Each structure stands twice: as structure tokens, then as C-alpha cells.
């Protein structure tokens, strides 16, 4: 794949804030008062404010009333002409389709999202189309996803799409060259400041340890480059790499080194202890 030299972090967030009206919130404003004003403007036909209301209720849709309000406002925003609200709906429908195993619907939603990306250049539309295509799990869909990724990176510069693609291809077992190429995408994302990419490196390694064994030093070097940003997270990730596979498949296989790496975490949490147990437990020292 041809990946542009210049990519940027936070492009996704910038688009989201602009399209949902979040970047219009005055600095120091009382949010409750501002939200009431937004609801009033939305009621009078402001599509962006209707979408803003939907996102607020959507963030708290753990009860039926908020879920109903989320759906009402997002549908109102669509009726008022918001194309971005349509992407929101497709994103939700796609997630439900994939979770329920309805791949026919997932393909249809991916196709619709791709059309919205072509028409408007939305990063979220490209993300939704990528997730849908990769969920299909076949070679043709993967080829289409690769083409879309190249185009979307060139058009939007959104580094977050590297992570989306890597997440969606985690279970693809199509040989060392392709798997190594995706590991490079994660290294690139990590070097651009996307912290989730660092943890995903260890997941990739554990899933594809045989194919990525020749690249393990590159993965470790990437994690250590960013260790100062999140020491505990980096140590957990390193421990997961040291404990992956077996001594035959993993050139850095070393449970003791994994335990020593975890032991340096100053404030160990439940995840730290869970990984420690996977590596033999603290009693093994």
C-alpha cells in the first residue's frame, strides 16, 4: 500500500467537533444553559444543533429515555439535511449488523458509507466503510478496503484510519508480508501519537507471533520510543510480547523478563496483575 508521508493526528476529532457544532461552544460557557439554547435552535430547524443534541443524548443512552431522545434528534437532523447525521446512523446500524452476524446488511451499510465519503469526504464515513468492508472477511473486500484506505489517507490525512484498518485486519491470516505491512501501519500510527496503536502491537504479535517474529525488535523499539508517554502501558505491552507464543516461535520469549518489566510499574492495576499471573505470578520471583 502507498501511505502518504504526511499524516496528522486528531483530524477525526476536528471533523467531529466541526460537524456536530461542538467547536461552537463558547469558552467558559455554562453547558446546561448552552444545551438548552441548542435544543431551542434545533427545534427551529438547525440541523447541526439537532445533531449536537443527538450526540449529547447518545453519550448517555444507558437508559431508555436518553436512547429515545438520541434517535429522535438524529432522525430530525437527517430530515433537516445533515449528511453527517446519516453517517452516524450508518455507523450504528453497521455495528449492530456485525455483532449479529448479518453480513448482508453490513455490506449494504459499508456501501452507503462509501458513497457518503465519495460525496462529502467525511473521515467518519471512510472509517465506517472500512469497518464494514473488513468485517466481510474476504479477499475482494480486503482489496477494496486497501484502496479506500490509500484514498482516504491521501484525501483527509487522518492518521486514525491506520488504526481502524489494523483493528479490522487483526484476524486476517494472509501471510508474513501482509501481516508485517500492517504492523508497519501500527508503528506509523504510534509514532504519530496514537496511543492505542502501541497496545495493538502486542495483540498483533500474540495473534501472529510466527509471522511477526522477524519484526519483534522493531515492535519493541517502537514501544520503548513512547515509554515516557505512558510507562505503565508500555510495560504491559512489552510483557505481553515477551510472554507470547513459545520459546520456539518467539525469539524474545522470557517469562522472567516479562515479570521484571511488570514489577517496575509503580501503581499496578487489575490488568497489571492479570498479565503478571499469565507470566507465572509474583510468587515466581
PDB file of C-alpha atoms in Angstrom:
ATOM      1  CA  UNK A   1       0.000   0.000   0.000  1.00  0.00           C
ATOM      2  CA  UNK A   2       1.063   3.573  -0.678  1.00  0.00           C
ATOM      3  CA  UNK A   3       0.848   5.550   2.552  1.00  0.00           C
ATOM      4  CA  UNK A   4       1.341   9.342   2.367  1.00  0.00           C
ATOM      5  CA  UNK A   5       4.412  10.704   4.108  1.00  0.00           C
ATOM      6  CA  UNK A   6       2.409  13.412   5.870  1.00  0.00           C
ATOM      7  CA  UNK A   7      -0.395  12.312   8.171  1.00  0.00           C
ATOM      8  CA  UNK A   8      -1.975  14.052  11.151  1.00  0.00           C
ATOM      9  CA  UNK A   9      -3.423  13.019  14.488  1.00  0.00           C
ATOM     10  CA  UNK A  10      -6.780  14.408  15.715  1.00  0.00           C
ATOM     11  CA  UNK A  11      -8.214  15.051  12.238  1.00  0.00           C
ATOM     12  CA  UNK A  12     -11.122  12.754  13.152  1.00  0.00           C
ATOM     13  CA  UNK A  13     -11.845  14.714  16.338  1.00  0.00           C
ATOM     14  CA  UNK A  14     -11.608  18.043  14.497  1.00  0.00           C
ATOM     15  CA  UNK A  15     -14.137  16.885  11.906  1.00  0.00           C
ATOM     16  CA  UNK A  16     -16.477  15.558  14.599  1.00  0.00           C
ATOM     17  CA  UNK A  17     -16.366  18.806  16.561  1.00  0.00           C
ATOM     18  CA  UNK A  18     -16.978  20.904  13.446  1.00  0.00           C
ATOM     19  CA  UNK A  19     -19.835  18.797  12.072  1.00  0.00           C
ATOM     20  CA  UNK A  20     -21.663  18.382  15.386  1.00  0.00           C
ATOM     21  CA  UNK A  21     -21.279  22.008  16.479  1.00  0.00           C
ATOM     22  CA  UNK A  22     -19.032  21.251  19.439  1.00  0.00           C
ATOM     23  CA  UNK A  23     -16.477  23.770  18.253  1.00  0.00           C
ATOM     24  CA  UNK A  24     -19.151  26.466  18.606  1.00  0.00           C
ATOM     25  CA  UNK A  25     -19.374  26.121  22.399  1.00  0.00           C
ATOM     26  CA  UNK A  26     -18.159  29.460  23.838  1.00  0.00           C
ATOM     27  CA  UNK A  27     -15.170  29.196  26.140  1.00  0.00           C
ATOM     28  CA  UNK A  28     -16.276  29.253  29.778  1.00  0.00           C
ATOM     29  CA  UNK A  29     -19.976  28.882  28.899  1.00  0.00           C
ATOM     30  CA  UNK A  30     -22.347  27.157  31.315  1.00  0.00           C
ATOM     31  CA  UNK A  31     -23.027  23.911  29.482  1.00  0.00           C
ATOM     32  CA  UNK A  32     -26.557  23.436  30.799  1.00  0.00           C
ATOM     33  CA  UNK A  33     -27.602  26.891  29.578  1.00  0.00           C
ATOM     34  CA  UNK A  34     -25.854  26.381  26.260  1.00  0.00           C
ATOM     35  CA  UNK A  35     -27.513  22.978  25.763  1.00  0.00           C
ATOM     36  CA  UNK A  36     -30.991  24.463  26.305  1.00  0.00           C
ATOM     37  CA  UNK A  37     -30.191  27.088  23.665  1.00  0.00           C
ATOM     38  CA  UNK A  38     -29.065  24.332  21.284  1.00  0.00           C
ATOM     39  CA  UNK A  39     -32.294  22.397  21.804  1.00  0.00           C
ATOM     40  CA  UNK A  40     -34.292  25.525  21.034  1.00  0.00           C
ATOM     41  CA  UNK A  41     -32.323  26.178  17.833  1.00  0.00           C
ATOM     42  CA  UNK A  42     -32.666  22.526  16.844  1.00  0.00           C
ATOM     43  CA  UNK A  43     -36.436  22.711  17.363  1.00  0.00           C
ATOM     44  CA  UNK A  44     -36.498  25.648  14.940  1.00  0.00           C
ATOM     45  CA  UNK A  45     -34.741  23.773  12.151  1.00  0.00           C
ATOM     46  CA  UNK A  46     -30.997  23.940  12.845  1.00  0.00           C
ATOM     47  CA  UNK A  47     -29.670  20.568  11.605  1.00  0.00           C
ATOM     48  CA  UNK A  48     -26.257  20.946  13.234  1.00  0.00           C
ATOM     49  CA  UNK A  49     -27.770  21.724  16.641  1.00  0.00           C
ATOM     50  CA  UNK A  50     -30.118  18.759  16.257  1.00  0.00           C
ATOM     51  CA  UNK A  51     -27.070  16.550  15.690  1.00  0.00           C
ATOM     52  CA  UNK A  52     -25.338  18.157  18.681  1.00  0.00           C
ATOM     53  CA  UNK A  53     -28.361  17.256  20.820  1.00  0.00           C
ATOM     54  CA  UNK A  54     -28.290  13.706  19.467  1.00  0.00           C
ATOM     55  CA  UNK A  55     -24.627  13.251  20.370  1.00  0.00           C
ATOM     56  CA  UNK A  56     -25.246  14.502  23.906  1.00  0.00           C
ATOM     57  CA  UNK A  57     -28.111  12.093  24.481  1.00  0.00           C
ATOM     58  CA  UNK A  58     -26.160   9.379  22.687  1.00  0.00           C
ATOM     59  CA  UNK A  59     -23.309   9.669  25.184  1.00  0.00           C
ATOM     60  CA  UNK A  60     -25.822   8.905  27.968  1.00  0.00           C
ATOM     61  CA  UNK A  61     -28.038   6.345  26.264  1.00  0.00           C
ATOM     62  CA  UNK A  62     -27.811   3.866  29.115  1.00  0.00           C
ATOM     63  CA  UNK A  63     -31.474   4.497  29.861  1.00  0.00           C
ATOM     64  CA  UNK A  64     -34.482   4.202  27.505  1.00  0.00           C
ATOM     65  CA  UNK A  65     -35.403   7.895  27.702  1.00  0.00           C
ATOM     66  CA  UNK A  66     -31.976   9.119  26.542  1.00  0.00           C
ATOM     67  CA  UNK A  67     -31.833   6.425  23.856  1.00  0.00           C
ATOM     68  CA  UNK A  68     -35.204   7.569  22.544  1.00  0.00           C
ATOM     69  CA  UNK A  69     -34.048  11.213  22.559  1.00  0.00           C
ATOM     70  CA  UNK A  70     -30.857  10.235  20.729  1.00  0.00           C
ATOM     71  CA  UNK A  71     -32.839   8.527  17.971  1.00  0.00           C
ATOM     72  CA  UNK A  72     -35.394  11.351  17.720  1.00  0.00           C
ATOM     73  CA  UNK A  73     -32.780  14.098  17.372  1.00  0.00           C
ATOM     74  CA  UNK A  74     -30.571  12.227  14.938  1.00  0.00           C
ATOM     75  CA  UNK A  75     -33.568  11.499  12.702  1.00  0.00           C
ATOM     76  CA  UNK A  76     -34.588  15.151  12.931  1.00  0.00           C
ATOM     77  CA  UNK A  77     -31.075  16.185  11.925  1.00  0.00           C
ATOM     78  CA  UNK A  78     -31.240  13.877   8.893  1.00  0.00           C
ATOM     79  CA  UNK A  79     -34.652  15.259   7.924  1.00  0.00           C
ATOM     80  CA  UNK A  80     -33.168  18.766   8.172  1.00  0.00           C
ATOM     81  CA  UNK A  81     -30.483  17.781   5.685  1.00  0.00           C
ATOM     82  CA  UNK A  82     -27.438  16.740   7.737  1.00  0.00           C
ATOM     83  CA  UNK A  83     -25.350  14.253   5.776  1.00  0.00           C
ATOM     84  CA  UNK A  84     -23.087  13.761   8.790  1.00  0.00           C
ATOM     85  CA  UNK A  85     -26.093  12.549  10.804  1.00  0.00           C
ATOM     86  CA  UNK A  86     -26.630   9.907   8.124  1.00  0.00           C
ATOM     87  CA  UNK A  87     -23.083   8.688   8.749  1.00  0.00           C
ATOM     88  CA  UNK A  88     -23.878   8.414  12.469  1.00  0.00           C
ATOM     89  CA  UNK A  89     -26.871   6.201  11.695  1.00  0.00           C
ATOM     90  CA  UNK A  90     -24.917   4.007   9.295  1.00  0.00           C
ATOM     91  CA  UNK A  91     -22.189   3.624  11.907  1.00  0.00           C
ATOM     92  CA  UNK A  92     -24.731   2.415  14.488  1.00  0.00           C
ATOM     93  CA  UNK A  93     -26.527   0.098  12.058  1.00  0.00           C
ATOM     94  CA  UNK A  94     -23.216  -1.359  10.889  1.00  0.00           C
ATOM     95  CA  UNK A  95     -22.097  -2.123  14.438  1.00  0.00           C
ATOM     96  CA  UNK A  96     -25.377  -3.918  15.177  1.00  0.00           C
ATOM     97  CA  UNK A  97     -25.240  -5.844  11.885  1.00  0.00           C
ATOM     98  CA  UNK A  98     -21.682  -7.055  12.512  1.00  0.00           C
ATOM     99  CA  UNK A  99     -22.455  -8.031  16.121  1.00  0.00           C
ATOM    100  CA  UNK A 100     -25.472 -10.061  14.975  1.00  0.00           C
ATOM    101  CA  UNK A 101     -23.563 -11.654  12.066  1.00  0.00           C
ATOM    102  CA  UNK A 102     -25.765 -10.064   9.405  1.00  0.00           C
ATOM    103  CA  UNK A 103     -23.071  -9.618   6.764  1.00  0.00           C
ATOM    104  CA  UNK A 104     -25.535  -8.791   4.005  1.00  0.00           C
ATOM    105  CA  UNK A 105     -26.657  -5.682   5.868  1.00  0.00           C
ATOM    106  CA  UNK A 106     -23.068  -4.880   6.860  1.00  0.00           C
ATOM    107  CA  UNK A 107     -22.064  -4.831   3.197  1.00  0.00           C
ATOM    108  CA  UNK A 108     -25.002  -2.576   2.328  1.00  0.00           C
ATOM    109  CA  UNK A 109     -24.145  -0.114   5.108  1.00  0.00           C
ATOM    110  CA  UNK A 110     -20.480  -0.111   4.058  1.00  0.00           C
ATOM    111  CA  UNK A 111     -21.561   0.698   0.508  1.00  0.00           C
ATOM    112  CA  UNK A 112     -23.737   3.602   1.679  1.00  0.00           C
ATOM    113  CA  UNK A 113     -20.936   4.940   3.892  1.00  0.00           C
ATOM    114  CA  UNK A 114     -18.545   4.769   0.941  1.00  0.00           C
ATOM    115  CA  UNK A 115     -20.954   6.862  -1.135  1.00  0.00           C
ATOM    116  CA  UNK A 116     -21.109   9.481   1.622  1.00  0.00           C
ATOM    117  CA  UNK A 117     -17.315   9.529   1.760  1.00  0.00           C
ATOM    118  CA  UNK A 118     -17.120   9.999  -2.005  1.00  0.00           C
ATOM    119  CA  UNK A 119     -19.682  12.819  -1.883  1.00  0.00           C
ATOM    120  CA  UNK A 120     -18.516  14.684   1.232  1.00  0.00           C
ATOM    121  CA  UNK A 121     -15.032  13.425   2.164  1.00  0.00           C
ATOM    122  CA  UNK A 122     -16.077  12.655   5.743  1.00  0.00           C
ATOM    123  CA  UNK A 123     -13.420  10.797   7.756  1.00  0.00           C
ATOM    124  CA  UNK A 124     -16.169   9.100   9.771  1.00  0.00           C
ATOM    125  CA  UNK A 125     -17.753   7.838   6.546  1.00  0.00           C
ATOM    126  CA  UNK A 126     -14.412   6.385   5.419  1.00  0.00           C
ATOM    127  CA  UNK A 127     -13.979   4.793   8.859  1.00  0.00           C
ATOM    128  CA  UNK A 128     -17.460   3.251   8.718  1.00  0.00           C
ATOM    129  CA  UNK A 129     -16.911   1.921   5.191  1.00  0.00           C
ATOM    130  CA  UNK A 130     -13.538   0.441   6.216  1.00  0.00           C
ATOM    131  CA  UNK A 131     -15.035  -1.338   9.235  1.00  0.00           C
ATOM    132  CA  UNK A 132     -17.861  -2.709   7.118  1.00  0.00           C
ATOM    133  CA  UNK A 133     -15.631  -3.975   4.313  1.00  0.00           C
ATOM    134  CA  UNK A 134     -13.127  -5.580   6.677  1.00  0.00           C
ATOM    135  CA  UNK A 135     -15.900  -7.289   8.642  1.00  0.00           C
ATOM    136  CA  UNK A 136     -16.825  -9.221   5.473  1.00  0.00           C
ATOM    137  CA  UNK A 137     -13.534 -11.108   5.771  1.00  0.00           C
ATOM    138  CA  UNK A 138     -12.939 -11.971   2.096  1.00  0.00           C
ATOM    139  CA  UNK A 139     -10.105 -11.085  -0.265  1.00  0.00           C
ATOM    140  CA  UNK A 140     -12.214  -8.878  -2.530  1.00  0.00           C
ATOM    141  CA  UNK A 141     -13.480  -6.798   0.409  1.00  0.00           C
ATOM    142  CA  UNK A 142      -9.911  -6.535   1.769  1.00  0.00           C
ATOM    143  CA  UNK A 143      -8.653  -5.250  -1.603  1.00  0.00           C
ATOM    144  CA  UNK A 144     -11.452  -2.660  -1.677  1.00  0.00           C
ATOM    145  CA  UNK A 145     -10.616  -1.635   1.907  1.00  0.00           C
ATOM    146  CA  UNK A 146      -6.942  -1.193   0.999  1.00  0.00           C
ATOM    147  CA  UNK A 147      -7.886   1.044  -1.943  1.00  0.00           C
ATOM    148  CA  UNK A 148     -10.198   3.068   0.285  1.00  0.00           C
ATOM    149  CA  UNK A 149      -7.527   3.449   2.972  1.00  0.00           C
ATOM    150  CA  UNK A 150      -4.990   4.763   0.457  1.00  0.00           C
ATOM    151  CA  UNK A 151      -7.503   7.242  -0.954  1.00  0.00           C
ATOM    152  CA  UNK A 152      -8.818   8.383   2.440  1.00  0.00           C
ATOM    153  CA  UNK A 153      -5.325   8.921   3.852  1.00  0.00           C
ATOM    154  CA  UNK A 154      -4.371  10.952   0.802  1.00  0.00           C
ATOM    155  CA  UNK A 155      -7.602  12.981   0.927  1.00  0.00           C
ATOM    156  CA  UNK A 156      -8.026  13.541   4.683  1.00  0.00           C
ATOM    157  CA  UNK A 157      -4.573  12.933   6.181  1.00  0.00           C
ATOM    158  CA  UNK A 158      -6.305  11.291   9.172  1.00  0.00           C
ATOM    159  CA  UNK A 159      -3.789   9.028  10.920  1.00  0.00           C
ATOM    160  CA  UNK A 160      -6.613   7.425  12.949  1.00  0.00           C
ATOM    161  CA  UNK A 161      -7.599   5.471   9.836  1.00  0.00           C
ATOM    162  CA  UNK A 162      -4.362   3.468  10.129  1.00  0.00           C
ATOM    163  CA  UNK A 163      -5.603   2.160  13.473  1.00  0.00           C
ATOM    164  CA  UNK A 164      -9.086   1.417  12.097  1.00  0.00           C
ATOM    165  CA  UNK A 165      -7.582  -0.644   9.271  1.00  0.00           C
ATOM    166  CA  UNK A 166      -5.229  -2.528  11.593  1.00  0.00           C
ATOM    167  CA  UNK A 167      -8.059  -3.339  14.018  1.00  0.00           C
ATOM    168  CA  UNK A 168     -10.206  -4.642  11.189  1.00  0.00           C
ATOM    169  CA  UNK A 169      -7.472  -6.874   9.748  1.00  0.00           C
ATOM    170  CA  UNK A 170      -6.295  -8.409  13.036  1.00  0.00           C
ATOM    171  CA  UNK A 171      -7.735 -11.840  12.206  1.00  0.00           C
ATOM    172  CA  UNK A 172      -6.647 -11.873   8.560  1.00  0.00           C
ATOM    173  CA  UNK A 173      -4.057 -14.636   8.124  1.00  0.00           C
ATOM    174  CA  UNK A 174      -2.739 -13.914   4.635  1.00  0.00           C
ATOM    175  CA  UNK A 175       0.977 -14.371   5.028  1.00  0.00           C
ATOM    176  CA  UNK A 176       4.030 -12.720   6.617  1.00  0.00           C
ATOM    177  CA  UNK A 177       4.361  -9.927   4.052  1.00  0.00           C
ATOM    178  CA  UNK A 178       0.830  -8.575   4.507  1.00  0.00           C
ATOM    179  CA  UNK A 179       0.889  -9.016   8.291  1.00  0.00           C
ATOM    180  CA  UNK A 180       4.254  -7.240   8.517  1.00  0.00           C
ATOM    181  CA  UNK A 181       2.866  -4.408   6.385  1.00  0.00           C
ATOM    182  CA  UNK A 182       0.004  -3.936   8.854  1.00  0.00           C
ATOM    183  CA  UNK A 183       2.432  -3.941  11.764  1.00  0.00           C
ATOM    184  CA  UNK A 184       4.205  -1.080   9.974  1.00  0.00           C
ATOM    185  CA  UNK A 185       0.891   0.806   9.861  1.00  0.00           C
ATOM    186  CA  UNK A 186       0.622   0.451  13.646  1.00  0.00           C
ATOM    187  CA  UNK A 187       4.214   1.600  14.154  1.00  0.00           C
ATOM    188  CA  UNK A 188       3.456   4.624  11.982  1.00  0.00           C
ATOM    189  CA  UNK A 189       0.277   5.360  13.971  1.00  0.00           C
ATOM    190  CA  UNK A 190       2.136   5.025  17.269  1.00  0.00           C
ATOM    191  CA  UNK A 191       4.858   7.378  16.084  1.00  0.00           C
ATOM    192  CA  UNK A 192       2.147   9.898  15.185  1.00  0.00           C
ATOM    193  CA  UNK A 193       0.947   9.849  18.793  1.00  0.00           C
ATOM    194  CA  UNK A 194      -1.976   7.405  18.631  1.00  0.00           C
ATOM    195  CA  UNK A 195      -1.532   5.592  21.916  1.00  0.00           C
ATOM    196  CA  UNK A 196      -3.986   2.765  21.155  1.00  0.00           C
ATOM    197  CA  UNK A 197      -1.677   1.637  18.353  1.00  0.00           C
ATOM    198  CA  UNK A 198       1.053   0.745  20.862  1.00  0.00           C
ATOM    199  CA  UNK A 199      -1.150  -1.713  22.745  1.00  0.00           C
ATOM    200  CA  UNK A 200      -2.451  -3.167  19.497  1.00  0.00           C
ATOM    201  CA  UNK A 201       1.137  -4.029  18.539  1.00  0.00           C
ATOM    202  CA  UNK A 202       1.229  -6.625  21.322  1.00  0.00           C
ATOM    203  CA  UNK A 203      -2.170  -8.010  20.294  1.00  0.00           C
ATOM    204  CA  UNK A 204      -0.949  -8.336  16.699  1.00  0.00           C
ATOM    205  CA  UNK A 205       2.211 -10.054  17.881  1.00  0.00           C
ATOM    206  CA  UNK A 206       0.363 -12.545  20.061  1.00  0.00           C
ATOM    207  CA  UNK A 207      -2.045 -13.417  17.226  1.00  0.00           C
ATOM    208  CA  UNK A 208       0.650 -13.601  14.520  1.00  0.00           C
ATOM    209  CA  UNK A 209       3.741 -14.478  16.536  1.00  0.00           C
ATOM    210  CA  UNK A 210       5.249 -16.796  13.901  1.00  0.00           C
ATOM    211  CA  UNK A 211       4.843 -14.293  11.070  1.00  0.00           C
ATOM    212  CA  UNK A 212       5.975 -11.283  13.103  1.00  0.00           C
ATOM    213  CA  UNK A 213       8.877 -12.933  14.928  1.00  0.00           C
ATOM    214  CA  UNK A 214      11.434 -11.434  12.483  1.00  0.00           C
ATOM    215  CA  UNK A 215       9.979  -7.963  13.231  1.00  0.00           C
ATOM    216  CA  UNK A 216       9.845  -8.231  17.014  1.00  0.00           C
ATOM    217  CA  UNK A 217      12.821  -5.911  17.584  1.00  0.00           C
ATOM    218  CA  UNK A 218      11.088  -3.212  15.521  1.00  0.00           C
ATOM    219  CA  UNK A 219       7.929  -3.586  17.614  1.00  0.00           C
ATOM    220  CA  UNK A 220       9.846  -3.381  20.880  1.00  0.00           C
ATOM    221  CA  UNK A 221      11.845  -0.368  19.672  1.00  0.00           C
ATOM    222  CA  UNK A 222       8.593   1.431  18.814  1.00  0.00           C
ATOM    223  CA  UNK A 223       7.095   0.710  22.241  1.00  0.00           C
ATOM    224  CA  UNK A 224      10.238   1.914  24.018  1.00  0.00           C
ATOM    225  CA  UNK A 225      10.303   5.113  21.949  1.00  0.00           C
ATOM    226  CA  UNK A 226       6.984   6.055  23.524  1.00  0.00           C
ATOM    227  CA  UNK A 227       7.519   4.628  27.005  1.00  0.00           C
ATOM    228  CA  UNK A 228       7.885   8.043  28.641  1.00  0.00           C
ATOM    229  CA  UNK A 229       4.385   8.985  27.433  1.00  0.00           C
ATOM    230  CA  UNK A 230       2.789   6.021  29.243  1.00  0.00           C
ATOM    231  CA  UNK A 231       5.278   3.941  31.200  1.00  0.00           C
ATOM    232  CA  UNK A 232       2.727   1.542  32.699  1.00  0.00           C
ATOM    233  CA  UNK A 233       1.017   0.941  29.349  1.00  0.00           C
ATOM    234  CA  UNK A 234       4.344   0.362  27.618  1.00  0.00           C
ATOM    235  CA  UNK A 235       5.458  -2.116  30.290  1.00  0.00           C
ATOM    236  CA  UNK A 236       2.238  -4.106  29.979  1.00  0.00           C
ATOM    237  CA  UNK A 237       2.636  -4.170  26.207  1.00  0.00           C
ATOM    238  CA  UNK A 238       6.249  -5.320  26.456  1.00  0.00           C
ATOM    239  CA  UNK A 239       5.287  -8.048  28.924  1.00  0.00           C
ATOM    240  CA  UNK A 240       2.621  -9.314  26.523  1.00  0.00           C
ATOM    241  CA  UNK A 241       5.252  -9.537  23.774  1.00  0.00           C
ATOM    242  CA  UNK A 242       7.819 -11.293  25.995  1.00  0.00           C
ATOM    243  CA  UNK A 243       5.185 -13.873  27.008  1.00  0.00           C
ATOM    244  CA  UNK A 244       3.718 -14.521  23.541  1.00  0.00           C
ATOM    245  CA  UNK A 245       3.877 -17.936  21.899  1.00  0.00           C
ATOM    246  CA  UNK A 246       6.629 -20.330  22.981  1.00  0.00           C
ATOM    247  CA  UNK A 247      10.423 -20.268  23.087  1.00  0.00           C
ATOM    248  CA  UNK A 248      10.352 -21.953  19.655  1.00  0.00           C
ATOM    249  CA  UNK A 249       8.170 -19.306  17.972  1.00  0.00           C
ATOM    250  CA  UNK A 250       9.110 -16.135  19.865  1.00  0.00           C
ATOM    251  CA  UNK A 251      12.769 -15.023  19.807  1.00  0.00           C
ATOM    252  CA  UNK A 252      12.245 -12.798  22.887  1.00  0.00           C
ATOM    253  CA  UNK A 253      10.189 -15.351  24.851  1.00  0.00           C
ATOM    254  CA  UNK A 254      11.050 -14.803  28.510  1.00  0.00           C
ATOM    255  CA  UNK A 255       8.502 -15.022  31.347  1.00  0.00           C
ATOM    256  CA  UNK A 256      11.051 -13.782  33.887  1.00  0.00           C
ATOM    257  CA  UNK A 257      11.777 -10.669  31.834  1.00  0.00           C
ATOM    258  CA  UNK A 258       8.028 -10.103  31.467  1.00  0.00           C
ATOM    259  CA  UNK A 259       7.563 -10.297  35.261  1.00  0.00           C
ATOM    260  CA  UNK A 260      10.515  -7.970  35.924  1.00  0.00           C
ATOM    261  CA  UNK A 261       9.116  -5.480  33.408  1.00  0.00           C
ATOM    262  CA  UNK A 262       5.707  -5.512  35.125  1.00  0.00           C
ATOM    263  CA  UNK A 263       7.253  -5.293  38.599  1.00  0.00           C
ATOM    264  CA  UNK A 264       8.607  -1.817  37.753  1.00  0.00           C
ATOM    265  CA  UNK A 265       5.063  -0.422  37.404  1.00  0.00           C
ATOM    266  CA  UNK A 266       4.672   1.940  40.364  1.00  0.00           C
ATOM    267  CA  UNK A 267       0.895   1.699  40.690  1.00  0.00           C
ATOM    268  CA  UNK A 268      -0.149  -1.739  39.379  1.00  0.00           C
ATOM    269  CA  UNK A 269      -3.818  -2.114  38.470  1.00  0.00           C
ATOM    270  CA  UNK A 270      -6.013  -5.182  37.866  1.00  0.00           C
ATOM    271  CA  UNK A 271      -4.768  -5.517  34.307  1.00  0.00           C
ATOM    272  CA  UNK A 272      -1.148  -5.487  35.502  1.00  0.00           C
ATOM    273  CA  UNK A 273      -1.890  -8.291  37.966  1.00  0.00           C
ATOM    274  CA  UNK A 274      -3.779 -10.268  35.326  1.00  0.00           C
ATOM    275  CA  UNK A 275      -0.811 -10.114  32.936  1.00  0.00           C
ATOM    276  CA  UNK A 276       1.527 -10.943  35.827  1.00  0.00           C
ATOM    277  CA  UNK A 277      -0.485 -14.110  36.529  1.00  0.00           C
ATOM    278  CA  UNK A 278      -0.251 -15.037  32.839  1.00  0.00           C
ATOM    279  CA  UNK A 279       3.534 -14.800  33.262  1.00  0.00           C
ATOM    280  CA  UNK A 280       3.689 -17.060  36.282  1.00  0.00           C
ATOM    281  CA  UNK A 281       2.659 -14.658  39.065  1.00  0.00           C
ATOM    282  CA  UNK A 282       4.611 -12.643  41.613  1.00  0.00           C
ATOM    283  CA  UNK A 283       5.377 -15.792  43.601  1.00  0.00           C
ATOM    284  CA  UNK A 284       7.616 -16.953  40.748  1.00  0.00           C
ATOM    285  CA  UNK A 285      10.251 -14.309  41.617  1.00  0.00           C
TER     286      UNK A 285
END
